[in-house]
Amino acid sequence: GQGETEEATQQGGQVSDETAEGEKTGEVELVEMDIMLDWYPNAVHSYLYVAIENGYFEEEGIDLNIQFPANPTDPINLAAAGRVTLGITYQPDVVMARANQDVPVKSIAAIVRSPLNHIVIMEDSEIQSPKDLEGKQVGYPGIPLNESLIKTMVSSDGGDPDKVSMIDVGFELGSSIISERVDAVIGAYINHEVPVLRHKGYETRYFNPVDYGVPSFYELVIVTNDNTWDERQEDIAAFWRAATRGYEFMRDNSEEALAILFDNQDQANFPLIEDVEKESLEILLPKMESEVGFGSQARESWRETVDWMMEFELINEEPSLDDIFVNIVE
Amino acid sequence: MKRWNSYFAPFILIFSFFVSWQVVAMIIAMPFILPTPLQVIAKVWDLKDILFLVHLPATLMIIVTGLALSIILGVGLAVWMNLSKTAEKAFYPILVSSQTIPIIALAPIFVLWFGYSIWSKVAVTLLITFFPITVSTFDGLRSSSKELKELLLTMGASKRDIFFKLNVPTALPYFYSGLKVAVTLSVIGAAIGEWLGAQSGLGYFSRRMMTQFDGAGVFAPIVLLSAVGISLFLAVVVLEKITLKWRKSE
Amino acid sequence: MKRWNSYFAPFILIFSFFVSWQVVAMIIAMPFILPTPLQVIAKVWDLKDILFLVHLPATLMIIVTGLALSIILGVGLAVWMNLSKTAEKAFYPILVSSQTIPIIALAPIFVLWFGYSIWSKVAVTLLITFFPITVSTFDGLRSSSKELKELLLTMGASKRDIFFKLNVPTALPYFYSGLKVAVTLSVIGAAIGEWLGAQSGLGYFSRRMMTQFDGAGVFAPIVLLSAVGISLFLAVVVLEKITLKWRKSE
Amino acid sequence: MSKASLQFENVSFSYENGHEEKEILNTLSFDVQNGEFVSIIGPSGSGKSTIFKLITGLNQPANGEIFINETNYSNRLGKVGYMPQQDLLMPWRTIIENAALPLEIQGMKKREAYDKVRELLVEFGLNGVEHKYPSELSGGMKQRISFLRTVLSGSNVLLLDEPFSSLDAITRLSMQEWLLTQWQKLKLSILFITHDVDEALFLSDRIFVFTESPVRKFVEVNVPLERPREIRDIHTPAVIEVKEQLIEQLRMGSTQ
Amino acid sequence: MSKASLQFENVSFSYENGHEEKEILNTLSFDVQNGEFVSIIGPSGSGKSTIFKLITGLNQPANGEIFINETNYSNRLGKVGYMPQQDLLMPWRTIIENAALPLEIQGMKKREAYDKVRELLVEFGLNGVEHKYPSELSGGMKQRISFLRTVLSGSNVLLLDEPFSSLDAITRLSMQEWLLTQWQKLKLSILFITHDVDEALFLSDRIFVFTESPVRKFVEVNVPLERPREIRDIHTPAVIEVKEQLIEQLRMGSTQ
Ligand SMILES: Nc1ncnc2c1ncn2[C@@H]1O[C@H](COP(=O)(O)OP(=O)(O)OP(=O)(O)O)[C@@H](O)[C@H]1O
Ligand SMILES: Nc1ncnc2c1ncn2[C@@H]1O[C@H](COP(=O)(O)OP(=O)(O)OP(=O)(O)O)[C@@H](O)[C@H]1O
Ligand SMILES: [Mg+2]
Ligand SMILES: [Mg+2]
């Protein structure tokens, strides 16, 4: 991985030079890039909107086009299909796609470095720790990863995971718990569902998977197609430089960054609640910051995640760690 | 008494539907799941600018394009199947299976082919609406009177004559039956299509509001969708009345 | 020549459909988005035990219950609207709007009412399928011959007689037209219903496979869904042939 | 014979067609006595079938009153046996099912009804067709089924709208004779529309000749023949004289 | 007059009904000369309408050959003008649209076609109904529209299946006279099914009397009358003799 990273950075440097030249003449054509978000735009994407608004992408010669997914799996599928240049998705999904189905995607950067996906219960619930879920119903959005999370957390808490009944509740995590049709949900995000529910007057509590035996996997990573990576490394590196500037701005001026997120988009497309996003960003920032640099990926994190996924039979064979991620951060 | 029945009573019934909705919603008291009609109306008013100027036109565009294609393709296929037993036997199974595939499974394929252009949404609308049109039209074409067909034949009518002068008028009532189902489905087709990736449209907006647990915001665009659906439906009813004038004198 | 046409040609056409699917899928070479038919068949074989013994029965249960309710309610409503102009005016708009509401918006309400029992899935199936049945049956009931009705009246026929001896036989072909659309939709209704919360069923299984990027696994249950849809459709066609025997002699 | 089975008192009727009104009957009065056989002849479109629709209760008079068996029913439907001008068989019912329709409506058991129909089918020279559909029959056969169905209504007043128009002379004669026998046996009152003057003469006690439009009054002719009659009786001089008179009236009516 | 407009040579035909076969014609031969007027009379269900369906090409003979204007067409559809026994008007077309149908099919312009129809409507005493729908007409009116439509086919061979059965004596006579005029003017060949012996005598050169079933051969009667004829000519002794003979044959046929 190390060598690749250096190479990428070098090439990235060249692109930057070219762009600088282009700016002088003022006539350089921007390179188009599509990025598919993991979900609808929210605080976690502020750095992208900041980078757009502040012209960082333009300075790098990139015309960034943001798209939203219909399915949670779209970012990986469409990045793999070459339909979008980049996709934002979840680390375990990348492992699963790569290991089970040979989907040709690789992660290029880690955005959120630890799980946001927690077990959420109502404030007044009698459940005090994951083992209390025995004999209860847990709703989840149909993603097998969540089953493994529950299994790990319940058994590490001393409970019997077989006694937990899991229900695929599709899109309806929030309403299923509020209407008390299930006792807990997993797959809900502490930076979205939890503050939104609070905003609507429902207090909740949550359990962090990392506290109950789950490795601290990267919640969000950026992926691209193997081929795209080979052919457009320079563009991607340029993208990353601009994104990093956006991130730094967001970290240092979070109020302003959020303001950009809100101002930048008309209400029509962004029915975001300000309080919620503010709270969300507070939760996110520590999870995005890395000593090694924004977006850097550690081989151990991938190792741990893959091992854990092997243990819980989410995957049947180990993917090669060299294929599955590259570091574009030095 | 009769006047009362035919104008007032339905009004009362529909009104009482809204009242019971209001009451049930107030009892449940979970506005993010089931908002009251008053909340929904207030929301429509709040958001009227973006709903009417941005999202409604975007969705209408999809609906109209999708329906137009659907009528052309559906009727075309029905006619082809009516003319050729082979076409019927070959297409019917494919046609039927096309309806049994959850669109969400096809979504990535549509996006792969059409990208995030309007065409992926139109494709969904098409897929949902053309089946009722095809089946009804086909059934209608089949049900024309054998006696009249024979009479036309003895007049030296060509296949074309029989088609236009006998089969088409016979199939019309069936076609309208199918079209009524189709225009209604077209609304939902467009909404689903918008989830495949859109930046505007009523369906998109509704789902977006769903992620914010804003019940009234979810239902406000849906109310508009319903209004579009009902208007299209009524348009078909009116068209039916005009073109099937002979029926009323029967 | 005629035999060839009617048996062999459709077979060839369907076959060539599969061949082109195979070829296209091989060219695209993205099995996680579009698997080849052969991969899908292999997957069905691999998973045959759990598909046929667990998920298929679960989905069939929903389909059958939903369809049965849908026929009862749809026909009942059509009859009611046929008997009473007031009912027609009151229910038609509500009926039409019910079809324009994306189910996803109603999902939480269904879950609220029915929990994660089979009934929330049945409700979705019902909601999707009863509209074509109602509209077709209603149109069919309306289209009975005025002359025959008058004749029956002169025989002292009660409303009941006219209904059973005239309206029902006249509406039957229309009803079948609607039923064909409905049985096909029932399959997709059950699949969508399963997304609202399920622990088994073909729709549930397909979606689960989607999260695993297993294209063939997504399509394997869909193939079964299609097969169910086609079988139901054929069953209606056969029923139609048997009960409308007089048509062939016309 | 003193009671009237059917009475029109100043009956007026118009068809409404959009904005237009077309007047068919204008203060028309007549009666048909119990056990009487009355024929109506008149030009095409003069309103003969319309009178039947009024009697059966399918149409309502704009003015005037209609009595059936001396009763002014508010709902006349089901009170008389009516054979419409078109045969109106149900295409989805076999012959036997079509013919048994009025019996079914009266609530008779299927088996019994079918036995009764089968008997008549034989009398009408139609054995062997009971399980066919109407589209497999000839025009005359369909007409006989429609006639048979009307007879089965069991009413004492029969309205027959050109019942024998598609029948050949021989079949027609045998149907006419059959009808006369039943009429006498069951003491029926019959109102009979026909275009055949000979038929009207052979069958009727009185003949109403419609000549003007809208129908206000009409010429009434008594047939100078005793019962029972034979077909050749209509060639007697007295009858021929009436016939010529009838034809003259019809001719005058149509050139009016 | 030496050429045949219509020829049957040993034609056999059966209706198939599931497993059963019902034989209607058995090696039947006849011809209709150019400009000839031939009537067919015979019992209900004997196969008269079936012969028309064979000539028009709607049905195909099992054996034998059918010539129209001396040609054995492989496809006879559209070669003759055919008026079916039921009026078969299209309920969704107005009267004028119904009548103009054959002209439309021949490709005539709408306006021209309508003018032609309107002219005939007046001649047939049907002015004012052109924009009505069939359900608003009386039985006899519908029959005249159907007749009018057939005449407009413009073919030199006309097959008329009981065209005047629903018409009153006067209207019928005027239609008959109109038909004879056209027949002579346009040198038509007409095959005419009727149940009315007087009608057959008044109109025809020859009359075919069907008596057996299946039809193998039939009795052929020449009408001993010159042209032009008047209706009262059929009361001349020679014709009355033929008429009695005809009726005798029909009676024998039906008791066979
Ligand atoms: N489509 C059909 N299928 C089967 N049998 C039929 C069909 N049409 C007519 N037949 C039978 O063929 C025989 C002759 O019928 P056809 O209509 O030729 O009689 P017809 O001489 O015209 O009688 P009518 O004077 O009553 O009109 C009848 O016994 C009838 O039942
Ligand atoms: N449903 C209707 N709507 C409007 N006008 C009608 C309707 N039925 C009949 N008429 C008109 O009423 C007049 C009388 O019709 P009716 O059927 O009583 O005539 P009819 O004496 O029975 O004639 P025919 O001997 O030809 O059967 C006709 O001019 C006809 O056009
Ligand atoms: Mg009449
Ligand atoms: Mg006939």
PDB file of N, CA and C in Angstrom, chain D residues 89-122:
ATOM      1  N   LEU D  89     -81.911 -13.237 -27.237  1.00  0.00           N
ATOM      2  CA  LEU D  89     -81.474 -14.381 -26.440  1.00  0.00           C
ATOM      3  C   LEU D  89     -80.126 -14.034 -25.819  1.00  0.00           C
ATOM      4  N   MET D  90     -79.847 -14.603 -24.645  1.00  0.00           N
ATOM      5  CA  MET D  90     -78.563 -14.325 -24.007  1.00  0.00           C
ATOM      6  C   MET D  90     -77.504 -15.221 -24.620  1.00  0.00           C
ATOM      7  N   PRO D  91     -76.468 -14.613 -25.193  1.00  0.00           N
ATOM      8  CA  PRO D  91     -75.480 -15.418 -25.914  1.00  0.00           C
ATOM      9  C   PRO D  91     -74.745 -16.407 -25.030  1.00  0.00           C
ATOM     10  N   TRP D  92     -74.716 -16.141 -23.710  1.00  0.00           N
ATOM     11  CA  TRP D  92     -73.949 -17.024 -22.834  1.00  0.00           C
ATOM     12  C   TRP D  92     -74.795 -18.157 -22.267  1.00  0.00           C
ATOM     13  N   ARG D  93     -76.068 -18.189 -22.642  1.00  0.00           N
ATOM     14  CA  ARG D  93     -76.914 -19.267 -22.141  1.00  0.00           C
ATOM     15  C   ARG D  93     -77.258 -20.215 -23.286  1.00  0.00           C
ATOM     16  N   THR D  94     -77.331 -21.500 -22.993  1.00  0.00           N
ATOM     17  CA  THR D  94     -77.769 -22.438 -24.013  1.00  0.00           C
ATOM     18  C   THR D  94     -79.262 -22.230 -24.237  1.00  0.00           C
ATOM     19  N   ILE D  95     -79.779 -22.871 -25.262  1.00  0.00           N
ATOM     20  CA  ILE D  95     -81.186 -22.709 -25.609  1.00  0.00           C
ATOM     21  C   ILE D  95     -82.094 -23.022 -24.431  1.00  0.00           C
ATOM     22  N   ILE D  96     -81.835 -24.161 -23.798  1.00  0.00           N
ATOM     23  CA  ILE D  96     -82.731 -24.551 -22.706  1.00  0.00           C
ATOM     24  C   ILE D  96     -82.641 -23.556 -21.560  1.00  0.00           C
ATOM     25  N   GLU D  97     -81.443 -23.055 -21.314  1.00  0.00           N
ATOM     26  CA  GLU D  97     -81.271 -22.076 -20.237  1.00  0.00           C
ATOM     27  C   GLU D  97     -81.963 -20.758 -20.582  1.00  0.00           C
ATOM     28  N   ASN D  98     -81.897 -20.376 -21.860  1.00  0.00           N
ATOM     29  CA  ASN D  98     -82.585 -19.166 -22.297  1.00  0.00           C
ATOM     30  C   ASN D  98     -84.088 -19.283 -22.118  1.00  0.00           C
ATOM     31  N   ALA D  99     -84.604 -20.415 -22.564  1.00  0.00           N
ATOM     32  CA  ALA D  99     -86.051 -20.576 -22.533  1.00  0.00           C
ATOM     33  C   ALA D  99     -86.561 -20.683 -21.101  1.00  0.00           C
ATOM     34  N   ALA D 100     -85.736 -21.245 -20.221  1.00  0.00           N
ATOM     35  CA  ALA D 100     -86.192 -21.460 -18.844  1.00  0.00           C
ATOM     36  C   ALA D 100     -86.115 -20.189 -17.998  1.00  0.00           C
ATOM     37  N   LEU D 101     -85.600 -19.112 -18.600  1.00  0.00           N
ATOM     38  CA  LEU D 101     -85.363 -17.888 -17.834  1.00  0.00           C
ATOM     39  C   LEU D 101     -86.572 -17.394 -17.034  1.00  0.00           C
ATOM     40  N   PRO D 102     -87.762 -17.247 -17.657  1.00  0.00           N
ATOM     41  CA  PRO D 102     -88.889 -16.738 -16.869  1.00  0.00           C
ATOM     42  C   PRO D 102     -89.278 -17.690 -15.743  1.00  0.00           C
ATOM     43  N   LEU D 103     -89.135 -18.982 -15.975  1.00  0.00           N
ATOM     44  CA  LEU D 103     -89.460 -19.939 -14.920  1.00  0.00           C
ATOM     45  C   LEU D 103     -88.481 -19.778 -13.763  1.00  0.00           C
ATOM     46  N   GLU D 104     -87.211 -19.636 -14.114  1.00  0.00           N
ATOM     47  CA  GLU D 104     -86.193 -19.404 -13.084  1.00  0.00           C
ATOM     48  C   GLU D 104     -86.548 -18.190 -12.253  1.00  0.00           C
ATOM     49  N   ILE D 105     -86.951 -17.121 -12.960  1.00  0.00           N
ATOM     50  CA  ILE D 105     -87.257 -15.876 -12.254  1.00  0.00           C
ATOM     51  C   ILE D 105     -88.456 -16.063 -11.333  1.00  0.00           C
ATOM     52  N   GLN D 106     -89.389 -16.911 -11.779  1.00  0.00           N
ATOM     53  CA  GLN D 106     -90.529 -17.185 -10.906  1.00  0.00           C
ATOM     54  C   GLN D 106     -90.155 -18.108  -9.750  1.00  0.00           C
ATOM     55  N   GLY D 107     -88.926 -18.597  -9.793  1.00  0.00           N
ATOM     56  CA  GLY D 107     -88.446 -19.382  -8.659  1.00  0.00           C
ATOM     57  C   GLY D 107     -88.655 -20.865  -8.796  1.00  0.00           C
ATOM     58  N   MET D 108     -88.943 -21.321 -10.016  1.00  0.00           N
ATOM     59  CA  MET D 108     -89.144 -22.757 -10.207  1.00  0.00           C
ATOM     60  C   MET D 108     -87.802 -23.480 -10.119  1.00  0.00           C
ATOM     61  N   LYS D 109     -87.843 -24.718  -9.693  1.00  0.00           N
ATOM     62  CA  LYS D 109     -86.610 -25.512  -9.636  1.00  0.00           C
ATOM     63  C   LYS D 109     -86.104 -25.783 -11.036  1.00  0.00           C
ATOM     64  N   LYS D 110     -84.793 -25.850 -11.161  1.00  0.00           N
ATOM     65  CA  LYS D 110     -84.161 -26.000 -12.462  1.00  0.00           C
ATOM     66  C   LYS D 110     -84.700 -27.211 -13.213  1.00  0.00           C
ATOM     67  N   ARG D 111     -84.713 -28.310 -12.527  1.00  0.00           N
ATOM     68  CA  ARG D 111     -85.083 -29.565 -13.147  1.00  0.00           C
ATOM     69  C   ARG D 111     -86.497 -29.504 -13.728  1.00  0.00           C
ATOM     70  N   GLU D 112     -87.398 -29.038 -12.907  1.00  0.00           N
ATOM     71  CA  GLU D 112     -88.790 -28.915 -13.301  1.00  0.00           C
ATOM     72  C   GLU D 112     -88.903 -27.982 -14.508  1.00  0.00           C
ATOM     73  N   ALA D 113     -88.199 -26.835 -14.417  1.00  0.00           N
ATOM     74  CA  ALA D 113     -88.232 -25.847 -15.490  1.00  0.00           C
ATOM     75  C   ALA D 113     -87.741 -26.468 -16.798  1.00  0.00           C
ATOM     76  N   TYR D 114     -86.641 -27.194 -16.704  1.00  0.00           N
ATOM     77  CA  TYR D 114     -86.081 -27.781 -17.914  1.00  0.00           C
ATOM     78  C   TYR D 114     -87.029 -28.802 -18.527  1.00  0.00           C
ATOM     79  N   ASP D 115     -87.690 -29.556 -17.677  1.00  0.00           N
ATOM     80  CA  ASP D 115     -88.640 -30.549 -18.198  1.00  0.00           C
ATOM     81  C   ASP D 115     -89.745 -29.858 -18.987  1.00  0.00           C
ATOM     82  N   LYS D 116     -90.228 -28.768 -18.406  1.00  0.00           N
ATOM     83  CA  LYS D 116     -91.295 -28.028 -19.051  1.00  0.00           C
ATOM     84  C   LYS D 116     -90.832 -27.485 -20.401  1.00  0.00           C
ATOM     85  N   VAL D 117     -89.607 -26.923 -20.419  1.00  0.00           N
ATOM     86  CA  VAL D 117     -89.053 -26.364 -21.659  1.00  0.00           C
ATOM     87  C   VAL D 117     -88.893 -27.460 -22.697  1.00  0.00           C
ATOM     88  N   ARG D 118     -88.353 -28.581 -22.259  1.00  0.00           N
ATOM     89  CA  ARG D 118     -88.069 -29.672 -23.192  1.00  0.00           C
ATOM     90  C   ARG D 118     -89.336 -30.139 -23.903  1.00  0.00           C
ATOM     91  N   GLU D 119     -90.426 -30.209 -23.130  1.00  0.00           N
ATOM     92  CA  GLU D 119     -91.725 -30.580 -23.681  1.00  0.00           C
ATOM     93  C   GLU D 119     -92.106 -29.659 -24.842  1.00  0.00           C
ATOM     94  N   LEU D 120     -91.996 -28.332 -24.555  1.00  0.00           N
ATOM     95  CA  LEU D 120     -92.381 -27.355 -25.568  1.00  0.00           C
ATOM     96  C   LEU D 120     -91.441 -27.386 -26.765  1.00  0.00           C
ATOM     97  N   LEU D 121     -90.148 -27.599 -26.521  1.00  0.00           N
ATOM     98  CA  LEU D 121     -89.186 -27.662 -27.624  1.00  0.00           C
ATOM     99  C   LEU D 121     -89.621 -28.710 -28.627  1.00  0.00           C
ATOM    100  N   VAL D 122     -90.095 -29.835 -28.109  1.00  0.00           N
ATOM    101  CA  VAL D 122     -90.560 -30.896 -29.001  1.00  0.00           C
ATOM    102  C   VAL D 122     -91.791 -30.417 -29.777  1.00  0.00           C
TER     103      VAL D 122
END
